[in-house]
mmCIF file of C-alpha atoms in Angstrom:
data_model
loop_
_atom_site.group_PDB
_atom_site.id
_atom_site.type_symbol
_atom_site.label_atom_id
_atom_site.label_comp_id
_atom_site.label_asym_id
_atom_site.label_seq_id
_atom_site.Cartn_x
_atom_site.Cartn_y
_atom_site.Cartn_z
ATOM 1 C CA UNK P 1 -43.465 -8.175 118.237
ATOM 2 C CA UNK P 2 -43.218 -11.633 116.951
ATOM 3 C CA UNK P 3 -46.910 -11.484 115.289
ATOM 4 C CA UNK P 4 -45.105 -8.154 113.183
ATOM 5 C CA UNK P 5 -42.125 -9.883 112.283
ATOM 6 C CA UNK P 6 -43.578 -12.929 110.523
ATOM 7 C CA UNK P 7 -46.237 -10.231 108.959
ATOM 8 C CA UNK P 8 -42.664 -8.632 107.555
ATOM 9 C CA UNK P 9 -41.116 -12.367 106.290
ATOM 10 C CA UNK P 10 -44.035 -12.954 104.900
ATOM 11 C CA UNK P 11 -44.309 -9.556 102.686
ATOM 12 C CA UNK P 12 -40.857 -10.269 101.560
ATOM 13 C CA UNK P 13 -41.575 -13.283 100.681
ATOM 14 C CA UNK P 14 -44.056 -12.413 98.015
ATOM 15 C CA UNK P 15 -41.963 -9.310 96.810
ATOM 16 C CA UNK P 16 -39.279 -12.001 96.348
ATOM 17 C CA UNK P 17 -41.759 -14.160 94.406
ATOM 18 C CA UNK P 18 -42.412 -11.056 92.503
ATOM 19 C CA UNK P 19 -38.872 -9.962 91.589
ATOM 20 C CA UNK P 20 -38.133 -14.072 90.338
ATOM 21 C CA UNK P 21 -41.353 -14.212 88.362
ATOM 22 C CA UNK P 22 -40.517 -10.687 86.488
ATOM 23 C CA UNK P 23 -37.007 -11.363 85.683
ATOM 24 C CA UNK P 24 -38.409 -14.480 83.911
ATOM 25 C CA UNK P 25 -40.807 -12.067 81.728
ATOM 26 C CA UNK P 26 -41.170 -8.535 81.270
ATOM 27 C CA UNK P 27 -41.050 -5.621 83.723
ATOM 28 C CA UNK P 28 -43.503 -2.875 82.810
ATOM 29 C CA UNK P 29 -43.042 0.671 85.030
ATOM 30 C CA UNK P 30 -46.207 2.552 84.989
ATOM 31 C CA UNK P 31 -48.036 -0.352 82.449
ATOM 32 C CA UNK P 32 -49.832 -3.282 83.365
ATOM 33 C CA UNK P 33 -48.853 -5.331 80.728
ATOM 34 C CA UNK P 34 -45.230 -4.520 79.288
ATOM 35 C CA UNK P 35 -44.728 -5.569 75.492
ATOM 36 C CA UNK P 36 -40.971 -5.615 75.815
ATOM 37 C CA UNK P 37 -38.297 -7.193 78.282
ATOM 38 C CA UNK P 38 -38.477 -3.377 79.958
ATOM 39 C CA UNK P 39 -41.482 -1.548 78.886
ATOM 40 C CA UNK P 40 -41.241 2.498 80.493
ATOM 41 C CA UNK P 41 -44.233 4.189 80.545
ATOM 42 C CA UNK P 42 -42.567 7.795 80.550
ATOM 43 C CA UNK P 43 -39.107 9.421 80.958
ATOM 44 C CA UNK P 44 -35.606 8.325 81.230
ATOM 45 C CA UNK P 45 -32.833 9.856 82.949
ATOM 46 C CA UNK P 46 -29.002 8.770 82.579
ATOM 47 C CA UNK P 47 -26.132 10.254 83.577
ATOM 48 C CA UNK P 48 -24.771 13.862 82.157
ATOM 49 C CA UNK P 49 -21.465 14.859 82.527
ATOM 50 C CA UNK P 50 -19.882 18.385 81.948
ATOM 51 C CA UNK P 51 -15.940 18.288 81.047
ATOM 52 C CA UNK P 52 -13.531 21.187 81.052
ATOM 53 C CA UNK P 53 -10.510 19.477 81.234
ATOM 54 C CA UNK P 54 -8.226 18.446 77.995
ATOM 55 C CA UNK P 55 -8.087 14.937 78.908
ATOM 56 C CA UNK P 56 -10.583 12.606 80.010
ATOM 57 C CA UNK P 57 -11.349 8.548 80.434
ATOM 58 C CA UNK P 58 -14.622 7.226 80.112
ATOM 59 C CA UNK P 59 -15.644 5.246 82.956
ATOM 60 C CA UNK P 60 -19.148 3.428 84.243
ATOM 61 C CA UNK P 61 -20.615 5.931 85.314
ATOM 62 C CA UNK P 62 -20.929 7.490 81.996
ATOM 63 C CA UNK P 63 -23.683 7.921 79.709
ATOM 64 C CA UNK P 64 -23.948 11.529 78.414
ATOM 65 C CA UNK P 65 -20.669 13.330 78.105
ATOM 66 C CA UNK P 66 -20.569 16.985 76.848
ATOM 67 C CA UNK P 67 -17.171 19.032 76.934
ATOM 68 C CA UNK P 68 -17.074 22.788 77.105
ATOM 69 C CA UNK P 69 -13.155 22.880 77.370
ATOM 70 C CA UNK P 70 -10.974 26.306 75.657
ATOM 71 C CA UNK P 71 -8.782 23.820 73.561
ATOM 72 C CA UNK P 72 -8.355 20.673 71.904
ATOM 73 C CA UNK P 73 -9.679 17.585 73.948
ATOM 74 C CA UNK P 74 -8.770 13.830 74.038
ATOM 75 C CA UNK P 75 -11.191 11.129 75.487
ATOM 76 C CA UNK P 76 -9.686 7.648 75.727
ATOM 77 C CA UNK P 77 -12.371 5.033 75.671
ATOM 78 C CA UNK P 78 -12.533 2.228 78.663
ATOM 79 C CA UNK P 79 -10.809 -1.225 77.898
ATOM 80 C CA UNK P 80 -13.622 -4.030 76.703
ATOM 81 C CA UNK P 81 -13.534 -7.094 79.479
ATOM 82 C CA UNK P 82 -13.793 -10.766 78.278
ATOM 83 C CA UNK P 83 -16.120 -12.652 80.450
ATOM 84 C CA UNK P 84 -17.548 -11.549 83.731
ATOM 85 C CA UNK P 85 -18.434 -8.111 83.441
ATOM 86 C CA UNK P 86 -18.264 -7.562 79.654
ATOM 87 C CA UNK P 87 -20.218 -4.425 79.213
ATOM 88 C CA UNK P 88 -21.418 -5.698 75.633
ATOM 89 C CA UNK P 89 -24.272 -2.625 74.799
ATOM 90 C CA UNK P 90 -22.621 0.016 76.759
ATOM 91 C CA UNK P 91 -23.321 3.145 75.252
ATOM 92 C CA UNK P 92 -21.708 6.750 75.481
ATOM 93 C CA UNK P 93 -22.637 9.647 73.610
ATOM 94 C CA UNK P 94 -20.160 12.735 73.400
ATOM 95 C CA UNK P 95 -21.157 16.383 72.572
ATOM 96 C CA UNK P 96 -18.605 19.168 71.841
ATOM 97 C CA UNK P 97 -20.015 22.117 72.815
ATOM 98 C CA UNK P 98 -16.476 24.188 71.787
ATOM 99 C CA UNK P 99 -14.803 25.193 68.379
ATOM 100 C CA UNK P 100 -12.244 22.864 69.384
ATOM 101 C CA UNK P 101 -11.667 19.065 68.415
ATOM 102 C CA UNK P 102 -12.378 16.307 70.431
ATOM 103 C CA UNK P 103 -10.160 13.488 69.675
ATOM 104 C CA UNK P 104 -11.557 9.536 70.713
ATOM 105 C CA UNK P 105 -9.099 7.471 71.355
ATOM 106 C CA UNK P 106 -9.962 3.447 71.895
ATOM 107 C CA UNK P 107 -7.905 1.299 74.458
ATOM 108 C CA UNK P 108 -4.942 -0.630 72.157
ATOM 109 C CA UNK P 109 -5.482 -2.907 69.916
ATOM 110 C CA UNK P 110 -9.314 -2.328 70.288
ATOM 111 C CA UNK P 111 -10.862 -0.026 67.166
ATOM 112 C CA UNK P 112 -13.792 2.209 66.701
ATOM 113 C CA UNK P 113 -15.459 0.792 63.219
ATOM 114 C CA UNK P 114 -11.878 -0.155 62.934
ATOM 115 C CA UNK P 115 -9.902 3.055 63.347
ATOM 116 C CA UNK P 116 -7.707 3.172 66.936
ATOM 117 C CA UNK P 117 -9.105 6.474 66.931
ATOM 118 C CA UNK P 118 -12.097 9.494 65.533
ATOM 119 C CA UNK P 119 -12.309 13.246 66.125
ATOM 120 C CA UNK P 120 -15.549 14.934 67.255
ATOM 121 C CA UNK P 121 -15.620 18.252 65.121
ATOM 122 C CA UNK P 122 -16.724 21.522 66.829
ATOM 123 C CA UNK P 123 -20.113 21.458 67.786
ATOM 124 C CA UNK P 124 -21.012 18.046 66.544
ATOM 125 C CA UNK P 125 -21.677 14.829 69.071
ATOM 126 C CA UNK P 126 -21.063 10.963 68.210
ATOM 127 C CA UNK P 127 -22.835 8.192 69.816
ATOM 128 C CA UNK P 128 -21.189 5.045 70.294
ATOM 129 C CA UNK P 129 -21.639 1.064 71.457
ATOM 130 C CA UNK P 130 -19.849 -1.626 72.632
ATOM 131 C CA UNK P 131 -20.002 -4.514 71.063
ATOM 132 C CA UNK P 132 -18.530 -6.677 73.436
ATOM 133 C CA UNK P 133 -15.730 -8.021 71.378
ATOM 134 C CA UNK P 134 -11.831 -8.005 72.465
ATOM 135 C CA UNK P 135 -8.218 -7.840 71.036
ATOM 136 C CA UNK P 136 -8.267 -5.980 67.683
ATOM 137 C CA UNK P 137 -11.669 -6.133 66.207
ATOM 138 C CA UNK P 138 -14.512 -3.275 65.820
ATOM 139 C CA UNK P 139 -14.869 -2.672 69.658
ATOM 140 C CA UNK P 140 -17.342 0.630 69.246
ATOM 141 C CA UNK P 141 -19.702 1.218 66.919
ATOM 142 C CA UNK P 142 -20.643 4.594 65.999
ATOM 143 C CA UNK P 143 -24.399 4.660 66.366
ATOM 144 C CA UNK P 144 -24.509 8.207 64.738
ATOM 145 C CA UNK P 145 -23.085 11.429 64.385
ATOM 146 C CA UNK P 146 -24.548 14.856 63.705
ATOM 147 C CA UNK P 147 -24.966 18.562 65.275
ATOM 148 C CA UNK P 148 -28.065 20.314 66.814
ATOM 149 C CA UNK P 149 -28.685 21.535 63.296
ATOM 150 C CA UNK P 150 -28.860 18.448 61.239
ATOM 151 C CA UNK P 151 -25.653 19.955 58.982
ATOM 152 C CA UNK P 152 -22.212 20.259 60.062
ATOM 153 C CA UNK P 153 -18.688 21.503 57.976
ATOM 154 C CA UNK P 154 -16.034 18.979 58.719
ATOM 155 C CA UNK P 155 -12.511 20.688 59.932
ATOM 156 C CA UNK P 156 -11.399 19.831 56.078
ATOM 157 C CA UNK P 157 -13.633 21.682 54.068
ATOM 158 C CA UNK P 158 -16.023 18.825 53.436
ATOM 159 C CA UNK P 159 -19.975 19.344 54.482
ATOM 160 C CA UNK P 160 -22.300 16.743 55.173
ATOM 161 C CA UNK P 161 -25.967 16.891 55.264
ATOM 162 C CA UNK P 162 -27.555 14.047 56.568
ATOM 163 C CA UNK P 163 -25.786 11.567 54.453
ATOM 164 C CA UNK P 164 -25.033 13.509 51.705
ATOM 165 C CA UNK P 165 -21.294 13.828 52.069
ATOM 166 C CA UNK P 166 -20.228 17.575 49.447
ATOM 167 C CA UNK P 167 -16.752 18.344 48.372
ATOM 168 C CA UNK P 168 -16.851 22.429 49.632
ATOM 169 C CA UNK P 169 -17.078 24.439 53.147
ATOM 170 C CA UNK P 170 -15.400 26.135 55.894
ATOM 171 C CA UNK P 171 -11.897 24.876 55.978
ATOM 172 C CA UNK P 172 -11.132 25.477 59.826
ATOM 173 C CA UNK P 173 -7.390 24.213 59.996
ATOM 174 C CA UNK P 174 -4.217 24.000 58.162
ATOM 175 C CA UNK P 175 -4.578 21.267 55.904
ATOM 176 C CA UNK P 176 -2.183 19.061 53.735
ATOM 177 C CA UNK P 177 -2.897 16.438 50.842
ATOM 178 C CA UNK P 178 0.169 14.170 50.507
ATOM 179 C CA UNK P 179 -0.261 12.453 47.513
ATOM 180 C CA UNK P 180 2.451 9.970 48.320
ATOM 181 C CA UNK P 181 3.686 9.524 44.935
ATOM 182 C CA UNK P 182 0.273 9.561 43.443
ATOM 183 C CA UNK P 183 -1.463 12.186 40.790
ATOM 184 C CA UNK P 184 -4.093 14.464 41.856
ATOM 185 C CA UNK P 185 -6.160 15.025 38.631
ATOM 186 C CA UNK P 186 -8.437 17.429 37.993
ATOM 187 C CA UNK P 187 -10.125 17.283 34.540
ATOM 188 C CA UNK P 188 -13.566 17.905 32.984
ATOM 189 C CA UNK P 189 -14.922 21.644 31.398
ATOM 190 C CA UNK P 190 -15.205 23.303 34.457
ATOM 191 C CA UNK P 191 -12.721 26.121 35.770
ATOM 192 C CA UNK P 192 -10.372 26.117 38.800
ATOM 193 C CA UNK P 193 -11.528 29.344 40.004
ATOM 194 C CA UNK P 194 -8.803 30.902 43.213
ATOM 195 C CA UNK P 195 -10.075 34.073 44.916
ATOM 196 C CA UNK P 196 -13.618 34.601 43.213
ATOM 197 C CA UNK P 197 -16.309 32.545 42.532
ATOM 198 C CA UNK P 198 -17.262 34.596 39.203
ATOM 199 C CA UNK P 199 -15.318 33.872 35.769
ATOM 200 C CA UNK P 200 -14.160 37.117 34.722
ATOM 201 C CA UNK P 201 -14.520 38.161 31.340
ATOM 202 C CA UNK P 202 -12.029 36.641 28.854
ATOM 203 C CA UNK P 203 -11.703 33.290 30.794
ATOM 204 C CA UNK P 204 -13.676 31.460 28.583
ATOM 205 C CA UNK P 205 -10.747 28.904 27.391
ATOM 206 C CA UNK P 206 -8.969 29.109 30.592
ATOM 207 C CA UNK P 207 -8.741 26.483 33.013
ATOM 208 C CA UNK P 208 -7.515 28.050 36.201
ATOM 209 C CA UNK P 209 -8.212 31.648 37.259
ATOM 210 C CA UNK P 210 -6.736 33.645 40.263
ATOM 211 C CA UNK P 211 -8.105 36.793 41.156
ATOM 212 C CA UNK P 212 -6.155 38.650 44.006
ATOM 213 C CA UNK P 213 -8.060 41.671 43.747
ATOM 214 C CA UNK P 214 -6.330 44.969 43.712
ATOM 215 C CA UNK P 215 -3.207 43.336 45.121
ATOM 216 C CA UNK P 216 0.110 42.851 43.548
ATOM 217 C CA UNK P 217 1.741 39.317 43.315
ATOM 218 C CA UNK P 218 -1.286 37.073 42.787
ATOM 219 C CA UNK P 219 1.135 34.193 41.135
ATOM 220 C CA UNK P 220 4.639 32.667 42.651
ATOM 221 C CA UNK P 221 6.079 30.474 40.788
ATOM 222 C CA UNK P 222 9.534 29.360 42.433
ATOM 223 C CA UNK P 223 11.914 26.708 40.621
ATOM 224 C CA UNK P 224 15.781 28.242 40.957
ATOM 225 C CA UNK P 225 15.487 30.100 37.601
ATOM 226 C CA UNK P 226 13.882 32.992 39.480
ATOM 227 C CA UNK P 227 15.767 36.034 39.603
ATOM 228 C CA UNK P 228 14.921 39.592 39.802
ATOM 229 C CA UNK P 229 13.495 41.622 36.130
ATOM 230 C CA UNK P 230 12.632 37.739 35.020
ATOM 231 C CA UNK P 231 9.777 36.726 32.759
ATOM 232 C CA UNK P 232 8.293 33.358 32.602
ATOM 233 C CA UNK P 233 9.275 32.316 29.247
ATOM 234 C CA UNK P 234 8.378 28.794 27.296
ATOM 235 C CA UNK P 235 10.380 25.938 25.357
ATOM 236 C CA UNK P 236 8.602 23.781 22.799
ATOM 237 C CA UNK P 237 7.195 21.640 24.880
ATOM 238 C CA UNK P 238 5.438 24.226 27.224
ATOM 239 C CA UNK P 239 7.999 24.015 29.985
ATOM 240 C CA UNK P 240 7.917 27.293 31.381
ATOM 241 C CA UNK P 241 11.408 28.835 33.297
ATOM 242 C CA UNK P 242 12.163 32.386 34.421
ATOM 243 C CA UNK P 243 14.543 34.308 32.011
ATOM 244 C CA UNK P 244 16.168 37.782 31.610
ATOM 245 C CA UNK P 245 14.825 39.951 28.736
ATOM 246 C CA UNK P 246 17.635 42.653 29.409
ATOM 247 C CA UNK P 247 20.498 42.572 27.108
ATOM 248 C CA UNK P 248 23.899 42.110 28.669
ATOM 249 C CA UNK P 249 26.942 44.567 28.453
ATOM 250 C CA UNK P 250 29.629 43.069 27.121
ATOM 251 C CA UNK P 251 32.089 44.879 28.741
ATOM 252 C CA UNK P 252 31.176 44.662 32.229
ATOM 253 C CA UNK P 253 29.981 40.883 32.050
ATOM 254 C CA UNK P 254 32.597 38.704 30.492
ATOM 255 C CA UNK P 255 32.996 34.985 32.544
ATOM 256 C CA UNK P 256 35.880 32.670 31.762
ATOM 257 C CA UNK P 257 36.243 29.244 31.405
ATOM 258 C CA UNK P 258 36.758 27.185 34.690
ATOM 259 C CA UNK P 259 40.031 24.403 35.182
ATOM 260 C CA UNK P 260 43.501 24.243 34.370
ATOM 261 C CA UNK P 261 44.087 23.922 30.593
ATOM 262 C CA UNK P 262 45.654 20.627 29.481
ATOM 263 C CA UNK P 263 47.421 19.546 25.934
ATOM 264 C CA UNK P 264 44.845 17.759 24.242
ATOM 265 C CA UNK P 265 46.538 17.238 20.804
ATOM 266 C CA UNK P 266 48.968 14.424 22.286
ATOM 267 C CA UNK P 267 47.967 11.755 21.008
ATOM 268 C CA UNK P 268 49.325 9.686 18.034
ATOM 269 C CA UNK P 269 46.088 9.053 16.292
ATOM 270 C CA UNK P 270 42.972 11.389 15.203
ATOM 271 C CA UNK P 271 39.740 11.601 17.098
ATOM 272 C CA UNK P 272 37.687 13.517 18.952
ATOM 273 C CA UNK P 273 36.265 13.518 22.396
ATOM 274 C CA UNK P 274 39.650 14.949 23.855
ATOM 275 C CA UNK P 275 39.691 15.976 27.581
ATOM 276 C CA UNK P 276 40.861 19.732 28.026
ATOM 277 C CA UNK P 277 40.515 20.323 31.482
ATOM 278 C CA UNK P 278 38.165 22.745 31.238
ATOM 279 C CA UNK P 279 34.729 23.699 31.190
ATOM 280 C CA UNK P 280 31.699 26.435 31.076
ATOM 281 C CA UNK P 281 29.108 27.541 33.749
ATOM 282 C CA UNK P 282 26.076 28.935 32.127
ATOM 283 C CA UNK P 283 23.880 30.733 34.303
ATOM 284 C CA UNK P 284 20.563 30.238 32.288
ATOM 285 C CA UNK P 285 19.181 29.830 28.863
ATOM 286 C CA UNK P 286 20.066 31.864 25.908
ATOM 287 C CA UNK P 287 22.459 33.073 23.459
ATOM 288 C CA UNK P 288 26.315 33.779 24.568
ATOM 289 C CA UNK P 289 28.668 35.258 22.547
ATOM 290 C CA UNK P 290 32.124 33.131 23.242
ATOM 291 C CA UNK P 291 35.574 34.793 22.102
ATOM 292 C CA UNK P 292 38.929 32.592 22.316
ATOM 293 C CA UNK P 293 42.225 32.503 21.511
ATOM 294 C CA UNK P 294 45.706 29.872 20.992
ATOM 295 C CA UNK P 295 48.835 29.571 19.602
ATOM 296 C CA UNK P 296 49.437 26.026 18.216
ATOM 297 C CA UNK P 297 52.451 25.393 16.182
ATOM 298 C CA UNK P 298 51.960 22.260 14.059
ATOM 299 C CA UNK P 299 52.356 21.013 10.276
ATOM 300 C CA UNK P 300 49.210 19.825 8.366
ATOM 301 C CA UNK P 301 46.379 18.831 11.124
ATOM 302 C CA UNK P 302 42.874 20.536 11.664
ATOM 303 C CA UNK P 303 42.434 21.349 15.694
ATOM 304 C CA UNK P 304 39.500 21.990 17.338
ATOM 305 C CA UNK P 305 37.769 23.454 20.595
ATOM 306 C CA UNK P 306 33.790 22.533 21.074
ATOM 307 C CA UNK P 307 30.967 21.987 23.683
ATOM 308 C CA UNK P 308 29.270 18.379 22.586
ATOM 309 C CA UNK P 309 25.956 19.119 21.878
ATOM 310 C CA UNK P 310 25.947 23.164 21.418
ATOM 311 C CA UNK P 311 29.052 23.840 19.008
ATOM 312 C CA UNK P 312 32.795 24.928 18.062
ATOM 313 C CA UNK P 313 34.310 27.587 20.229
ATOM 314 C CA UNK P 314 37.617 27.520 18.535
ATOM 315 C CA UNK P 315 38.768 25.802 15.016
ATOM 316 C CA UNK P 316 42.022 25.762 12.917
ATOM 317 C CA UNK P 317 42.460 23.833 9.234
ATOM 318 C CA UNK P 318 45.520 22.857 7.968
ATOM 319 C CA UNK P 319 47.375 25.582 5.208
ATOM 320 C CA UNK P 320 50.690 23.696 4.892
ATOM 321 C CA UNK P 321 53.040 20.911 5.425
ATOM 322 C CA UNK P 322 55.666 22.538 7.060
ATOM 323 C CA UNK P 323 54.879 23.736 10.725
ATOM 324 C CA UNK P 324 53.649 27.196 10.730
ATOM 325 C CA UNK P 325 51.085 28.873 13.527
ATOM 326 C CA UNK P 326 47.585 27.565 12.601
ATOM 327 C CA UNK P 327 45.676 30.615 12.389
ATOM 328 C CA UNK P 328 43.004 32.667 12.942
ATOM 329 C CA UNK P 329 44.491 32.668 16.506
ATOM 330 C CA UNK P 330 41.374 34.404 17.870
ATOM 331 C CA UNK P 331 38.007 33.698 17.161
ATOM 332 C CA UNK P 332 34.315 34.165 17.928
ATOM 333 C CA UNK P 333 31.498 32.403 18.368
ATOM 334 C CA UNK P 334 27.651 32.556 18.752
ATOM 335 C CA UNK P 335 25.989 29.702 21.057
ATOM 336 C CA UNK P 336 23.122 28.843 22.237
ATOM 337 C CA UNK P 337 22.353 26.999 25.381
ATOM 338 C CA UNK P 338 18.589 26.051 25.989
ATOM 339 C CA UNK P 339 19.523 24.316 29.892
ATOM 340 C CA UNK P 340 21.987 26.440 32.668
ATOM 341 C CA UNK P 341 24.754 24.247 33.894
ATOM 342 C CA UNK P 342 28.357 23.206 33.170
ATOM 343 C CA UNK P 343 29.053 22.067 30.084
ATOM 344 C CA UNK P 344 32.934 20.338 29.234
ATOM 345 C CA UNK P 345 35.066 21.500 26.704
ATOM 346 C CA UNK P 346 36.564 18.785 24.349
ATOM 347 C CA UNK P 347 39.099 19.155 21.400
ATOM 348 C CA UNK P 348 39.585 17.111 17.815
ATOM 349 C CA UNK P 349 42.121 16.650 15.885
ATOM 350 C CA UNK P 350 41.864 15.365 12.409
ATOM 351 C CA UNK P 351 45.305 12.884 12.254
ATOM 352 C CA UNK P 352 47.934 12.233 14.315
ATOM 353 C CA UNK P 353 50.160 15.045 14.132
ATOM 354 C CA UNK P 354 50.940 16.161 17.378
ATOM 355 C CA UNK P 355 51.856 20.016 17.684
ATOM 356 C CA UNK P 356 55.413 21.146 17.947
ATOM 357 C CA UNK P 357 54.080 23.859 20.469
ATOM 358 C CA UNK P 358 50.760 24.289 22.255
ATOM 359 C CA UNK P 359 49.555 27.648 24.097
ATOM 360 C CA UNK P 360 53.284 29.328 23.255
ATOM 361 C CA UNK P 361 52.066 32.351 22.760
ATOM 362 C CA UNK P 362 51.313 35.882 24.445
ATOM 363 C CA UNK P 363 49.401 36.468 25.382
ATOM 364 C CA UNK P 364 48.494 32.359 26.307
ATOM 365 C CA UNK P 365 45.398 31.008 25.693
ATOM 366 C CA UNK P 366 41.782 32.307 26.387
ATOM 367 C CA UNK P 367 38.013 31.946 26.690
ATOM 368 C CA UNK P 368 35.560 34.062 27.553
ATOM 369 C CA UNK P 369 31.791 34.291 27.003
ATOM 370 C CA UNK P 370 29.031 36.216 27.826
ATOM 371 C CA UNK P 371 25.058 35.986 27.438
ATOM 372 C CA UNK P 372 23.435 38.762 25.275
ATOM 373 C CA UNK P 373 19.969 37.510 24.117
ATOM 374 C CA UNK P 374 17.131 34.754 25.548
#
């Protein structure tokens, strides 16, 4: 018994010997003479792991990691360790076997090549390595990325074939470009083509086409202006707005002025710019027809009525020096507005006269307009 326990010291012993000597060198498995700190004469086997689940941390254990889950999957990535039992080299490789994403999260403020996190498309794997580095710098490095096939179509649209990265593909989810204040230009001789890949004929000088097919409503253009019967009608610049071609009746589509009228004329000098109190909403570019009407009892003095910018609605001149009505008392005008909105009425008066009676008659004053032509 004691002859075949020394007999088992002493075969440890050399295995011992053995183990020292070859961590010193090179360990060869089925070689003689291994080239390389571990020199493998045949296969290798690591560890595969199937995932189902949405949510999943990488661990030790882990080598391969394939998920075959029905919807989209986040991994979070192990925190690095400074020191004893920095797993500098680690390496994890990730295959999504779904149509579904896979996002990669790394542990905060680590980074993967410097983003906190990457996203696995369908079907496509990533292979990754520590580098054994802490706090906020490049934790992982992606090793590579690709599919079975050698090509892949990101989830954007963009394809990449080996490392040819092409603008173009299957776009497989809502996408959005905010361009954050920024133009997106788009400029050379070639077309922006929008439901066919064919120019039709007559296209030659255009720059964007869209072809809906046999359905109705292949443009929307949407800016307030819109309204139903509109056309899409130009100023000089090329602005384009939505505008009526349909002549209005007059008699069913008279609008009058908004406010409360106020004496204008009291002042003891001439000048223009005079607040009325009132104003006019126009719906939309075009041509209005206005009709108005006041009784002003005053000596020698021109009055007026007018929208700066666009023209007189009303406008006496002075046929005496004794104080008469000014007349015509009712008027008409033709304007023509080229923006909608509400536009102030102002008055003028040519001295200082001020009117021994304003709005005394009947009926009392009035101002109505209506639109009749784009």
């Amino acid at each position: 018994m004691i002859k075949k326990i020394t007999k088992l010291g002493q075969i440890l012993g050399v295995l011992a010997s053995s183990f020292v000597f070859s961590q010193a060198g090179n360990i060869g498995i089925n070689t003689p003479n291994p080239g390389s700190t571990i020199d493998i004469n045949g296969s290798i086997a690591a560890n595969y792991t199937a995932i189902n689940t949405a949510s999943y941390n990488l661990n030790s254990a882990d080598f391969h990691v394939s998920y075959n889950g029905t919807a989209n999957a986040v991994f979070n990535l192990p925190a690095a360790i400074n020191g004893v039992g920095n797993f500098k080299g680690r390496m994890y490789t990730i295959k999504n076997n779904t149509n579904f994403t896979v996002t990669l999260n790394s542990a905060a403020p680590e980074t993967i090549n410097g983003n906190t996190s990457i996203v696995v498309p369908a079907n496509q794997s990533i292979q990754l390595i520590n580098t054994g580095l802490t706090g906020t710098n490049s934790t992982w490095e992606i090793v590579s990325a690709s599919s079975s096939a050698g090509n892949y179509t990101a989830s954007n649209g963009l394809s990449i074939s080996g490392t040819d990265v092409k603008l173009g593909g299957t776009l497989s989810q809502p996408t959005n470009i905010a361009t954050a204040g920024n133009n997106l230009s788009i400029n050379g001789t070639g077309k922006i083509l929008v439901g066919t890949n064919t120019v039709p004929a007559g296209s030659a000088n255009s720059k964007i086409v869209i072809d809906n097919g046999t359905n109705n409503g292949a443009l929307q253009i949407k800016d307030g202006t819109q309204q139903l019967g509109y056309v899409l009608t130009s100023d000089a610049n090329g602005l384009a707005t939505w505008s009526s071609t349909v002549t209005t009746a007059f008699a069913n589509n008279w609008t009058s002025y908004s406010g409360t009228l106020v004496n204008p004329f009291t002042g003891s000098t001439g000048g223009g710019n005079l607040a009325t109190g009132i104003s006019v909403v126009i719906p939309a570019r075009g041509w209005y027809f206005f009709r108005s009407g006041i009784a002003i009892n005053s000596d020698c003095n021109d009055y007026t009525f007018y929208i700066n910018g666009i023209g007189d609605v009303w406008k006496s001149y002075c046929t005496s020096n004794t104080p008469i009505f000014m007349a015509p008392r009712d008027q008409n005008r033709v304007l023509y507005f080229s923006t909608p909105g509400t536009y102030t009425v102002l008055a003028v008066k040519t001295n200082g006269v001020i009117p021994g009676g304003f709005n005394v008659g009947n009926p009392v004053f009035y101002l109505d307009f209506v639109k009749f032509q784009n």
